[in-house]
PDB file of C-alpha atoms in Angstrom:
ATOM      1  CA  UNK X   1     109.542  83.791 125.940  1.00 89.00           C
ATOM      2  CA  UNK X   2     111.312  85.611 123.072  1.00 95.00           C
ATOM      3  CA  UNK X   3     112.051  89.310 122.770  1.00 96.00           C
ATOM      4  CA  UNK X   4     113.509  91.194 119.809  1.00 98.00           C
ATOM      5  CA  UNK X   5     114.997  94.590 120.533  1.00 97.00           C
ATOM      6  CA  UNK X   6     115.614  97.054 117.656  1.00 97.00           C
ATOM      7  CA  UNK X   7     116.627  94.290 115.278  1.00 97.00           C
ATOM      8  CA  UNK X   8     118.111  95.413 111.957  1.00 97.00           C
ATOM      9  CA  UNK X   9     119.291  93.027 109.228  1.00 97.00           C
ATOM     10  CA  UNK X  10     121.051  94.430 106.167  1.00 96.00           C
ATOM     11  CA  UNK X  11     122.300  92.493 103.162  1.00 94.00           C
ATOM     12  CA  UNK X  12     125.165  93.843 101.050  1.00 91.00           C
ATOM     13  CA  UNK X  13     125.959  96.645 103.486  1.00 89.00           C
ATOM     14  CA  UNK X  14     127.917  99.434 101.784  1.00 88.00           C
ATOM     15  CA  UNK X  15     127.452  98.003  98.285  1.00 93.00           C
ATOM     16  CA  UNK X  16     125.208  99.148  95.410  1.00 92.00           C
ATOM     17  CA  UNK X  17     122.958  96.161  96.198  1.00 91.00           C
ATOM     18  CA  UNK X  18     122.428  97.097  99.854  1.00 94.00           C
ATOM     19  CA  UNK X  19     119.045  95.902 101.092  1.00 94.00           C
ATOM     20  CA  UNK X  20     117.518  96.415 104.540  1.00 95.00           C
ATOM     21  CA  UNK X  21     115.577  93.220 105.232  1.00 96.00           C
ATOM     22  CA  UNK X  22     114.608  94.175 108.821  1.00 97.00           C
ATOM     23  CA  UNK X  23     114.548  97.694 110.220  1.00 96.00           C
ATOM     24  CA  UNK X  24     114.490  98.309 113.987  1.00 96.00           C
ATOM     25  CA  UNK X  25     112.089  95.450 114.643  1.00 98.00           C
ATOM     26  CA  UNK X  26     111.013  95.087 118.281  1.00 98.00           C
ATOM     27  CA  UNK X  27     108.691  92.306 119.391  1.00 97.00           C
ATOM     28  CA  UNK X  28     107.781  90.468 122.596  1.00 97.00           C
ATOM     29  CA  UNK X  29     106.303  86.973 122.376  1.00 97.00           C
ATOM     30  CA  UNK X  30     104.755  85.341 125.432  1.00 95.00           C
ATOM     31  CA  UNK X  31     104.865  81.626 126.242  1.00 94.00           C
ATOM     32  CA  UNK X  32     102.138  79.689 124.389  1.00 95.00           C
ATOM     33  CA  UNK X  33     101.431  82.555 121.985  1.00 97.00           C
ATOM     34  CA  UNK X  34     100.399  81.404 118.516  1.00 98.00           C
ATOM     35  CA  UNK X  35     101.351  84.239 116.188  1.00 98.00           C
ATOM     36  CA  UNK X  36     100.446  84.310 112.500  1.00 98.00           C
ATOM     37  CA  UNK X  37     102.596  86.535 110.280  1.00 97.00           C
ATOM     38  CA  UNK X  38     101.490  87.925 106.931  1.00 95.00           C
ATOM     39  CA  UNK X  39     102.983  90.287 104.371  1.00 93.00           C
ATOM     40  CA  UNK X  40     103.763  90.535 100.669  1.00 89.00           C
ATOM     41  CA  UNK X  41     106.864  88.978  99.151  1.00 88.00           C
ATOM     42  CA  UNK X  42     109.898  90.884 100.400  1.00 89.00           C
ATOM     43  CA  UNK X  43     108.090  92.151 103.508  1.00 93.00           C
ATOM     44  CA  UNK X  44     110.709  90.594 105.812  1.00 95.00           C
ATOM     45  CA  UNK X  45     108.864  87.516 107.095  1.00 96.00           C
ATOM     46  CA  UNK X  46     111.532  84.936 106.250  1.00 95.00           C
ATOM     47  CA  UNK X  47     114.280  87.385 107.239  1.00 97.00           C
ATOM     48  CA  UNK X  48     112.636  87.628 110.650  1.00 98.00           C
ATOM     49  CA  UNK X  49     112.742  83.831 110.998  1.00 98.00           C
ATOM     50  CA  UNK X  50     116.316  83.695 109.694  1.00 97.00           C
ATOM     51  CA  UNK X  51     117.395  86.185 112.359  1.00 97.00           C
ATOM     52  CA  UNK X  52     115.585  84.296 115.133  1.00 98.00           C
ATOM     53  CA  UNK X  53     116.929  80.917 114.003  1.00 97.00           C
ATOM     54  CA  UNK X  54     120.472  82.250 113.589  1.00 97.00           C
ATOM     55  CA  UNK X  55     120.733  81.740 109.835  1.00 96.00           C
ATOM     56  CA  UNK X  56     121.868  85.360 109.446  1.00 96.00           C
ATOM     57  CA  UNK X  57     123.325  87.596 112.147  1.00 94.00           C
ATOM     58  CA  UNK X  58     121.625  90.984 112.545  1.00 95.00           C
ATOM     59  CA  UNK X  59     123.506  94.181 111.800  1.00 94.00           C
ATOM     60  CA  UNK X  60     122.293  95.620 115.113  1.00 96.00           C
ATOM     61  CA  UNK X  61     119.856  94.892 117.917  1.00 97.00           C
ATOM     62  CA  UNK X  62     119.383  91.932 120.251  1.00 97.00           C
ATOM     63  CA  UNK X  63     117.430  88.679 120.518  1.00 98.00           C
ATOM     64  CA  UNK X  64     116.552  87.324 123.967  1.00 97.00           C
ATOM     65  CA  UNK X  65     115.011  83.892 124.532  1.00 95.00           C
ATOM     66  CA  UNK X  66     113.834  81.932 127.545  1.00 92.00           C
ATOM     67  CA  UNK X  67     115.308  78.730 126.120  1.00 81.00           C
ATOM     68  CA  UNK X  68     114.930  76.742 129.341  1.00 78.00           C
ATOM     69  CA  UNK X  69     111.298  77.765 130.000  1.00 75.00           C
ATOM     70  CA  UNK X  70     112.327  78.923 133.460  1.00 78.00           C
ATOM     71  CA  UNK X  71     111.641  82.624 132.973  1.00 79.00           C
ATOM     72  CA  UNK X  72     115.296  83.561 132.462  1.00 88.00           C
ATOM     73  CA  UNK X  73     116.195  85.479 129.311  1.00 92.00           C
ATOM     74  CA  UNK X  74     119.352  84.536 127.434  1.00 93.00           C
ATOM     75  CA  UNK X  75     120.929  86.817 124.839  1.00 96.00           C
ATOM     76  CA  UNK X  76     121.209  84.561 121.782  1.00 97.00           C
ATOM     77  CA  UNK X  77     121.965  87.319 119.252  1.00 97.00           C
ATOM     78  CA  UNK X  78     125.378  85.898 118.348  1.00 95.00           C
ATOM     79  CA  UNK X  79     124.711  82.254 119.108  1.00 96.00           C
ATOM     80  CA  UNK X  80     125.264  80.033 116.026  1.00 96.00           C
ATOM     81  CA  UNK X  81     122.342  78.405 114.255  1.00 96.00           C
ATOM     82  CA  UNK X  82     123.291  74.820 115.153  1.00 92.00           C
ATOM     83  CA  UNK X  83     123.134  75.640 118.870  1.00 94.00           C
ATOM     84  CA  UNK X  84     119.788  77.387 118.577  1.00 95.00           C
ATOM     85  CA  UNK X  85     118.397  74.334 116.767  1.00 92.00           C
ATOM     86  CA  UNK X  86     118.398  72.528 120.120  1.00 90.00           C
ATOM     87  CA  UNK X  87     115.529  74.687 121.360  1.00 92.00           C
ATOM     88  CA  UNK X  88     114.176  76.461 118.256  1.00 96.00           C
ATOM     89  CA  UNK X  89     112.319  74.177 115.859  1.00 95.00           C
ATOM     90  CA  UNK X  90     111.738  75.300 112.270  1.00 97.00           C
ATOM     91  CA  UNK X  91     109.631  73.707 109.552  1.00 97.00           C
ATOM     92  CA  UNK X  92     110.015  74.958 105.988  1.00 96.00           C
ATOM     93  CA  UNK X  93     107.675  75.013 102.993  1.00 95.00           C
ATOM     94  CA  UNK X  94     109.611  72.221 101.251  1.00 95.00           C
ATOM     95  CA  UNK X  95     108.510  68.904 102.837  1.00 93.00           C
ATOM     96  CA  UNK X  96     111.812  67.257 101.869  1.00 93.00           C
ATOM     97  CA  UNK X  97     113.928  69.448 104.157  1.00 93.00           C
ATOM     98  CA  UNK X  98     112.854  68.123 107.550  1.00 91.00           C
ATOM     99  CA  UNK X  99     113.779  64.456 107.208  1.00 94.00           C
ATOM    100  CA  UNK X 100     116.674  62.301 105.985  1.00 93.00           C
ATOM    101  CA  UNK X 101     115.204  60.632 102.905  1.00 94.00           C
ATOM    102  CA  UNK X 102     117.762  57.845 102.551  1.00 94.00           C
ATOM    103  CA  UNK X 103     117.370  56.709 106.133  1.00 94.00           C
ATOM    104  CA  UNK X 104     114.588  54.575 107.516  1.00 95.00           C
ATOM    105  CA  UNK X 105     111.661  56.077 109.363  1.00 96.00           C
ATOM    106  CA  UNK X 106     112.731  54.508 112.653  1.00 93.00           C
ATOM    107  CA  UNK X 107     116.294  55.872 112.298  1.00 91.00           C
ATOM    108  CA  UNK X 108     114.913  59.353 111.593  1.00 92.00           C
ATOM    109  CA  UNK X 109     112.914  59.140 114.801  1.00 91.00           C
ATOM    110  CA  UNK X 110     115.902  57.924 116.803  1.00 87.00           C
ATOM    111  CA  UNK X 111     117.929  60.933 115.617  1.00 84.00           C
ATOM    112  CA  UNK X 112     115.069  63.202 116.639  1.00 83.00           C
ATOM    113  CA  UNK X 113     114.760  61.548 120.030  1.00 78.00           C
ATOM    114  CA  UNK X 114     118.419  62.087 120.879  1.00 71.00           C
ATOM    115  CA  UNK X 115     118.415  65.573 119.286  1.00 63.00           C
ATOM    116  CA  UNK X 116     120.987  64.957 116.606  1.00 52.00           C
ATOM    117  CA  UNK X 117     123.147  62.356 114.934  1.00 50.00           C
ATOM    118  CA  UNK X 118     125.565  60.894 117.451  1.00 52.00           C
ATOM    119  CA  UNK X 119     126.180  57.453 116.030  1.00 48.00           C
ATOM    120  CA  UNK X 120     122.602  56.329 116.806  1.00 50.00           C
ATOM    121  CA  UNK X 121     123.515  55.710 120.437  1.00 55.00           C
ATOM    122  CA  UNK X 122     119.935  54.924 121.395  1.00 59.00           C
ATOM    123  CA  UNK X 123     119.366  51.234 120.726  1.00 70.00           C
ATOM    124  CA  UNK X 124     116.301  50.315 118.721  1.00 79.00           C
ATOM    125  CA  UNK X 125     114.366  47.689 120.597  1.00 85.00           C
ATOM    126  CA  UNK X 126     110.825  46.377 120.738  1.00 89.00           C
ATOM    127  CA  UNK X 127     109.716  48.847 123.409  1.00 90.00           C
ATOM    128  CA  UNK X 128     111.058  51.854 121.478  1.00 90.00           C
ATOM    129  CA  UNK X 129     109.497  50.691 118.222  1.00 93.00           C
ATOM    130  CA  UNK X 130     106.124  50.329 119.942  1.00 94.00           C
ATOM    131  CA  UNK X 131     106.502  53.856 121.268  1.00 93.00           C
ATOM    132  CA  UNK X 132     107.275  55.122 117.757  1.00 94.00           C
ATOM    133  CA  UNK X 133     104.260  53.259 116.331  1.00 96.00           C
ATOM    134  CA  UNK X 134     101.966  54.865 118.892  1.00 96.00           C
ATOM    135  CA  UNK X 135     103.299  58.330 118.070  1.00 95.00           C
ATOM    136  CA  UNK X 136     103.067  57.781 114.308  1.00 97.00           C
ATOM    137  CA  UNK X 137      99.512  56.468 114.589  1.00 97.00           C
ATOM    138  CA  UNK X 138      98.482  59.977 115.711  1.00 94.00           C
ATOM    139  CA  UNK X 139      99.214  61.206 112.182  1.00 96.00           C
ATOM    140  CA  UNK X 140      96.489  59.019 110.692  1.00 94.00           C
ATOM    141  CA  UNK X 141      98.611  58.219 107.622  1.00 95.00           C
ATOM    142  CA  UNK X 142      99.562  54.587 108.204  1.00 95.00           C
ATOM    143  CA  UNK X 143     103.222  55.377 108.857  1.00 97.00           C
ATOM    144  CA  UNK X 144     103.182  53.293 112.038  1.00 97.00           C
ATOM    145  CA  UNK X 145     103.397  50.244 109.740  1.00 96.00           C
ATOM    146  CA  UNK X 146     106.379  51.529 107.749  1.00 97.00           C
ATOM    147  CA  UNK X 147     109.152  51.907 110.330  1.00 96.00           C
ATOM    148  CA  UNK X 148     111.751  50.134 108.182  1.00 96.00           C
ATOM    149  CA  UNK X 149     110.934  51.993 104.943  1.00 97.00           C
ATOM    150  CA  UNK X 150     113.217  54.784 103.765  1.00 97.00           C
ATOM    151  CA  UNK X 151     111.554  58.152 104.177  1.00 97.00           C
ATOM    152  CA  UNK X 152     112.225  59.075 100.526  1.00 97.00           C
ATOM    153  CA  UNK X 153     109.433  56.637  99.613  1.00 97.00           C
ATOM    154  CA  UNK X 154     106.815  58.747 101.406  1.00 97.00           C
ATOM    155  CA  UNK X 155     104.621  61.432  99.851  1.00 96.00           C
ATOM    156  CA  UNK X 156     105.205  65.132 100.495  1.00 96.00           C
ATOM    157  CA  UNK X 157     102.256  65.259 102.879  1.00 96.00           C
ATOM    158  CA  UNK X 158     103.512  62.257 104.826  1.00 97.00           C
ATOM    159  CA  UNK X 159     106.990  63.738 105.104  1.00 97.00           C
ATOM    160  CA  UNK X 160     105.705  67.106 106.283  1.00 97.00           C
ATOM    161  CA  UNK X 161     103.451  65.471 108.886  1.00 97.00           C
ATOM    162  CA  UNK X 162     106.433  63.387 110.005  1.00 97.00           C
ATOM    163  CA  UNK X 163     108.619  66.502 110.212  1.00 97.00           C
ATOM    164  CA  UNK X 164     105.978  68.146 112.383  1.00 97.00           C
ATOM    165  CA  UNK X 165     105.773  65.144 114.701  1.00 96.00           C
ATOM    166  CA  UNK X 166     109.556  64.847 115.024  1.00 94.00           C
ATOM    167  CA  UNK X 167     109.931  68.559 115.698  1.00 94.00           C
ATOM    168  CA  UNK X 168     107.272  68.436 118.403  1.00 93.00           C
ATOM    169  CA  UNK X 169     108.908  65.342 119.930  1.00 90.00           C
ATOM    170  CA  UNK X 170     112.065  67.409 120.499  1.00 88.00           C
ATOM    171  CA  UNK X 171     110.027  69.787 122.733  1.00 90.00           C
ATOM    172  CA  UNK X 172     111.254  73.105 121.266  1.00 93.00           C
ATOM    173  CA  UNK X 173     110.978  76.283 123.307  1.00 94.00           C
ATOM    174  CA  UNK X 174     109.864  78.036 120.117  1.00 96.00           C
ATOM    175  CA  UNK X 175     108.421  76.586 116.903  1.00 97.00           C
ATOM    176  CA  UNK X 176     108.811  78.516 113.630  1.00 98.00           C
ATOM    177  CA  UNK X 177     106.444  77.468 110.820  1.00 98.00           C
ATOM    178  CA  UNK X 178     107.610  78.915 107.512  1.00 96.00           C
ATOM    179  CA  UNK X 179     104.556  78.429 105.237  1.00 95.00           C
ATOM    180  CA  UNK X 180     104.716  74.749 106.176  1.00 96.00           C
ATOM    181  CA  UNK X 181     101.524  73.751 104.301  1.00 96.00           C
ATOM    182  CA  UNK X 182     101.969  75.909 101.174  1.00 93.00           C
ATOM    183  CA  UNK X 183     103.538  73.168  99.018  1.00 93.00           C
ATOM    184  CA  UNK X 184     100.955  70.496  99.900  1.00 95.00           C
ATOM    185  CA  UNK X 185      97.753  69.500  98.142  1.00 94.00           C
ATOM    186  CA  UNK X 186      94.542  70.682  99.855  1.00 93.00           C
ATOM    187  CA  UNK X 187      93.859  67.411 101.723  1.00 94.00           C
ATOM    188  CA  UNK X 188      97.377  67.122 103.119  1.00 95.00           C
ATOM    189  CA  UNK X 189      97.551  70.855 103.875  1.00 95.00           C
ATOM    190  CA  UNK X 190      94.369  70.592 105.930  1.00 95.00           C
ATOM    191  CA  UNK X 191      95.576  67.451 107.704  1.00 96.00           C
ATOM    192  CA  UNK X 192      98.973  68.948 108.592  1.00 97.00           C
ATOM    193  CA  UNK X 193      97.240  72.112 109.838  1.00 97.00           C
ATOM    194  CA  UNK X 194      94.886  70.043 112.022  1.00 97.00           C
ATOM    195  CA  UNK X 195      97.891  68.211 113.489  1.00 97.00           C
ATOM    196  CA  UNK X 196      99.680  71.526 114.036  1.00 97.00           C
ATOM    197  CA  UNK X 197      96.803  72.903 116.084  1.00 97.00           C
ATOM    198  CA  UNK X 198      96.428  69.693 118.106  1.00 96.00           C
ATOM    199  CA  UNK X 199     100.139  69.379 118.885  1.00 96.00           C
ATOM    200  CA  UNK X 200     100.326  73.087 119.764  1.00 96.00           C
ATOM    201  CA  UNK X 201      97.617  72.601 122.379  1.00 95.00           C
ATOM    202  CA  UNK X 202      98.785  69.210 123.678  1.00 94.00           C
ATOM    203  CA  UNK X 203     102.450  70.231 124.040  1.00 93.00           C
ATOM    204  CA  UNK X 204     101.745  73.842 125.080  1.00 94.00           C
ATOM    205  CA  UNK X 205     103.958  75.183 122.304  1.00 96.00           C
ATOM    206  CA  UNK X 206     104.911  78.761 121.499  1.00 97.00           C
ATOM    207  CA  UNK X 207     104.447  79.176 117.758  1.00 98.00           C
ATOM    208  CA  UNK X 208     105.183  81.754 115.077  1.00 98.00           C
ATOM    209  CA  UNK X 209     103.698  80.910 111.681  1.00 98.00           C
ATOM    210  CA  UNK X 210     104.218  82.639 108.329  1.00 97.00           C
ATOM    211  CA  UNK X 211     101.266  82.337 105.971  1.00 94.00           C
ATOM    212  CA  UNK X 212     100.141  84.001 102.738  1.00 89.00           C
ATOM    213  CA  UNK X 213      96.537  83.093 103.508  1.00 91.00           C
ATOM    214  CA  UNK X 214      94.957  86.142 105.127  1.00 93.00           C
ATOM    215  CA  UNK X 215      91.775  84.261 106.056  1.00 92.00           C
ATOM    216  CA  UNK X 216      93.836  81.617 107.834  1.00 93.00           C
ATOM    217  CA  UNK X 217      95.852  84.302 109.638  1.00 95.00           C
ATOM    218  CA  UNK X 218      92.639  85.830 110.957  1.00 95.00           C
ATOM    219  CA  UNK X 219      91.099  82.512 112.011  1.00 94.00           C
ATOM    220  CA  UNK X 220      94.092  80.816 113.626  1.00 95.00           C
ATOM    221  CA  UNK X 221      96.148  81.721 116.657  1.00 94.00           C
ATOM    222  CA  UNK X 222      96.148  84.281 119.428  1.00 96.00           C
ATOM    223  CA  UNK X 223      97.845  87.142 117.597  1.00 97.00           C
ATOM    224  CA  UNK X 224      98.490  88.471 114.081  1.00 97.00           C
ATOM    225  CA  UNK X 225     101.444  90.457 112.768  1.00 97.00           C
ATOM    226  CA  UNK X 226     101.542  92.199 109.399  1.00 96.00           C
ATOM    227  CA  UNK X 227     104.951  93.074 107.941  1.00 96.00           C
ATOM    228  CA  UNK X 228     105.943  95.426 105.154  1.00 94.00           C
ATOM    229  CA  UNK X 229     109.377  96.484 103.933  1.00 93.00           C
ATOM    230  CA  UNK X 230     111.169  95.025 106.919  1.00 96.00           C
ATOM    231  CA  UNK X 231     108.871  96.479 109.572  1.00 97.00           C
ATOM    232  CA  UNK X 232     106.004  95.185 111.711  1.00 97.00           C
ATOM    233  CA  UNK X 233     103.221  97.589 110.817  1.00 96.00           C
ATOM    234  CA  UNK X 234     100.297  95.885 112.551  1.00 96.00           C
ATOM    235  CA  UNK X 235     100.071  93.781 115.727  1.00 97.00           C
ATOM    236  CA  UNK X 236      96.589  92.469 116.586  1.00 97.00           C
ATOM    237  CA  UNK X 237      95.502  90.373 119.561  1.00 96.00           C
ATOM    238  CA  UNK X 238      92.860  87.636 119.315  1.00 94.00           C
ATOM    239  CA  UNK X 239      89.937  89.945 120.075  1.00 95.00           C
ATOM    240  CA  UNK X 240      91.046  92.601 117.588  1.00 95.00           C
ATOM    241  CA  UNK X 241      91.543  90.188 114.724  1.00 93.00           C
ATOM    242  CA  UNK X 242      88.269  88.383 115.446  1.00 93.00           C
ATOM    243  CA  UNK X 243      86.477  91.609 114.479  1.00 93.00           C
ATOM    244  CA  UNK X 244      88.296  91.927 111.147  1.00 93.00           C
ATOM    245  CA  UNK X 245      87.570  90.473 107.715  1.00 93.00           C
ATOM    246  CA  UNK X 246      90.097  90.021 104.934  1.00 92.00           C
ATOM    247  CA  UNK X 247      88.768  93.171 103.301  1.00 91.00           C
ATOM    248  CA  UNK X 248      89.108  95.020 106.595  1.00 92.00           C
ATOM    249  CA  UNK X 249      92.700  93.883 106.935  1.00 91.00           C
ATOM    250  CA  UNK X 250      93.471  95.169 103.435  1.00 90.00           C
ATOM    251  CA  UNK X 251      91.960  98.520 104.384  1.00 91.00           C
ATOM    252  CA  UNK X 252      94.076  98.667 107.543  1.00 91.00           C
ATOM    253  CA  UNK X 253      97.195  98.179 105.381  1.00 89.00           C
ATOM    254  CA  UNK X 254      96.070 100.950 103.027  1.00 90.00           C
ATOM    255  CA  UNK X 255      95.428 103.310 105.934  1.00 90.00           C
ATOM    256  CA  UNK X 256      98.874 102.674 107.422  1.00 91.00           C
ATOM    257  CA  UNK X 257     100.952 102.653 104.223  1.00 88.00           C
ATOM    258  CA  UNK X 258      98.841 104.899 101.949  1.00 81.00           C
ATOM    259  CA  UNK X 259      99.074 102.392  99.113  1.00 82.00           C
ATOM    260  CA  UNK X 260      97.374  99.219  97.946  1.00 80.00           C
ATOM    261  CA  UNK X 261      98.318  95.762  99.181  1.00 79.00           C
ATOM    262  CA  UNK X 262      99.395  94.282  95.860  1.00 65.00           C
ATOM    263  CA  UNK X 263      99.796  90.552  96.382  1.00 58.00           C
ATOM    264  CA  UNK X 264      97.111  88.411  94.752  1.00 50.00           C
ATOM    265  CA  UNK X 265      98.055  85.247  96.617  1.00 49.00           C
ATOM    266  CA  UNK X 266      97.406  86.942  99.956  1.00 55.00           C
ATOM    267  CA  UNK X 267      94.152  88.506  98.798  1.00 48.00           C
ATOM    268  CA  UNK X 268      92.756  85.255  97.373  1.00 46.00           C
ATOM    269  CA  UNK X 269      94.223  82.933 100.093  1.00 49.00           C
TER     270      UNK X 269
END
């Protein structure tokens, strides 16, 4: 599905502020993997997503992706971000980033359906609106009755659930979840997570999810990665992580790095 080969990402190369965000990272992700990614602040989690999504070009290494789901790898290392967005979906922590607030709900969904703004070529008609209502009803938030409302009127939880639905509707080859429930209240965070798991199964998605919640990382998905200082230091399959507790995971970090895992948010998660 996606393969990273000796990926290195350096900021401020050759300057006093030089910082290696990723260092020789290699990773193979299979189709329909659900990978949770944990690590302290500055571990390289978002840098990993930025490299995959094309936000920043790596200093060295390669990224290969089966973007057509036909088993053929394409080297996308130098492909611009806007092109990758056609087959790599990304949802951020901020629920305001995934939708156009000053446009109506139905116009947002039209843009999603045609994969970008092209003058709203798809005509809104009764049949299409009924289709949108049926899809929105799955969210359980009453948005199916608000097609003509501007999205900026919705709550953060509603907007994040809508972003998730629209991203899934575009059938991405790879879905990147960048702490997508962290900014939500507990009820909405749980609801968006439930929808994430259901859509992942129903649409047979390949998912990589950053989380600071170690318990969640152990409970969810088929695989767990731990990052530290730009490196993947632990890669656990479903069976291996099912035998671990949060305390056990902290001990594994200490054994590997010979220091304490000092990030309260991860430990309390």
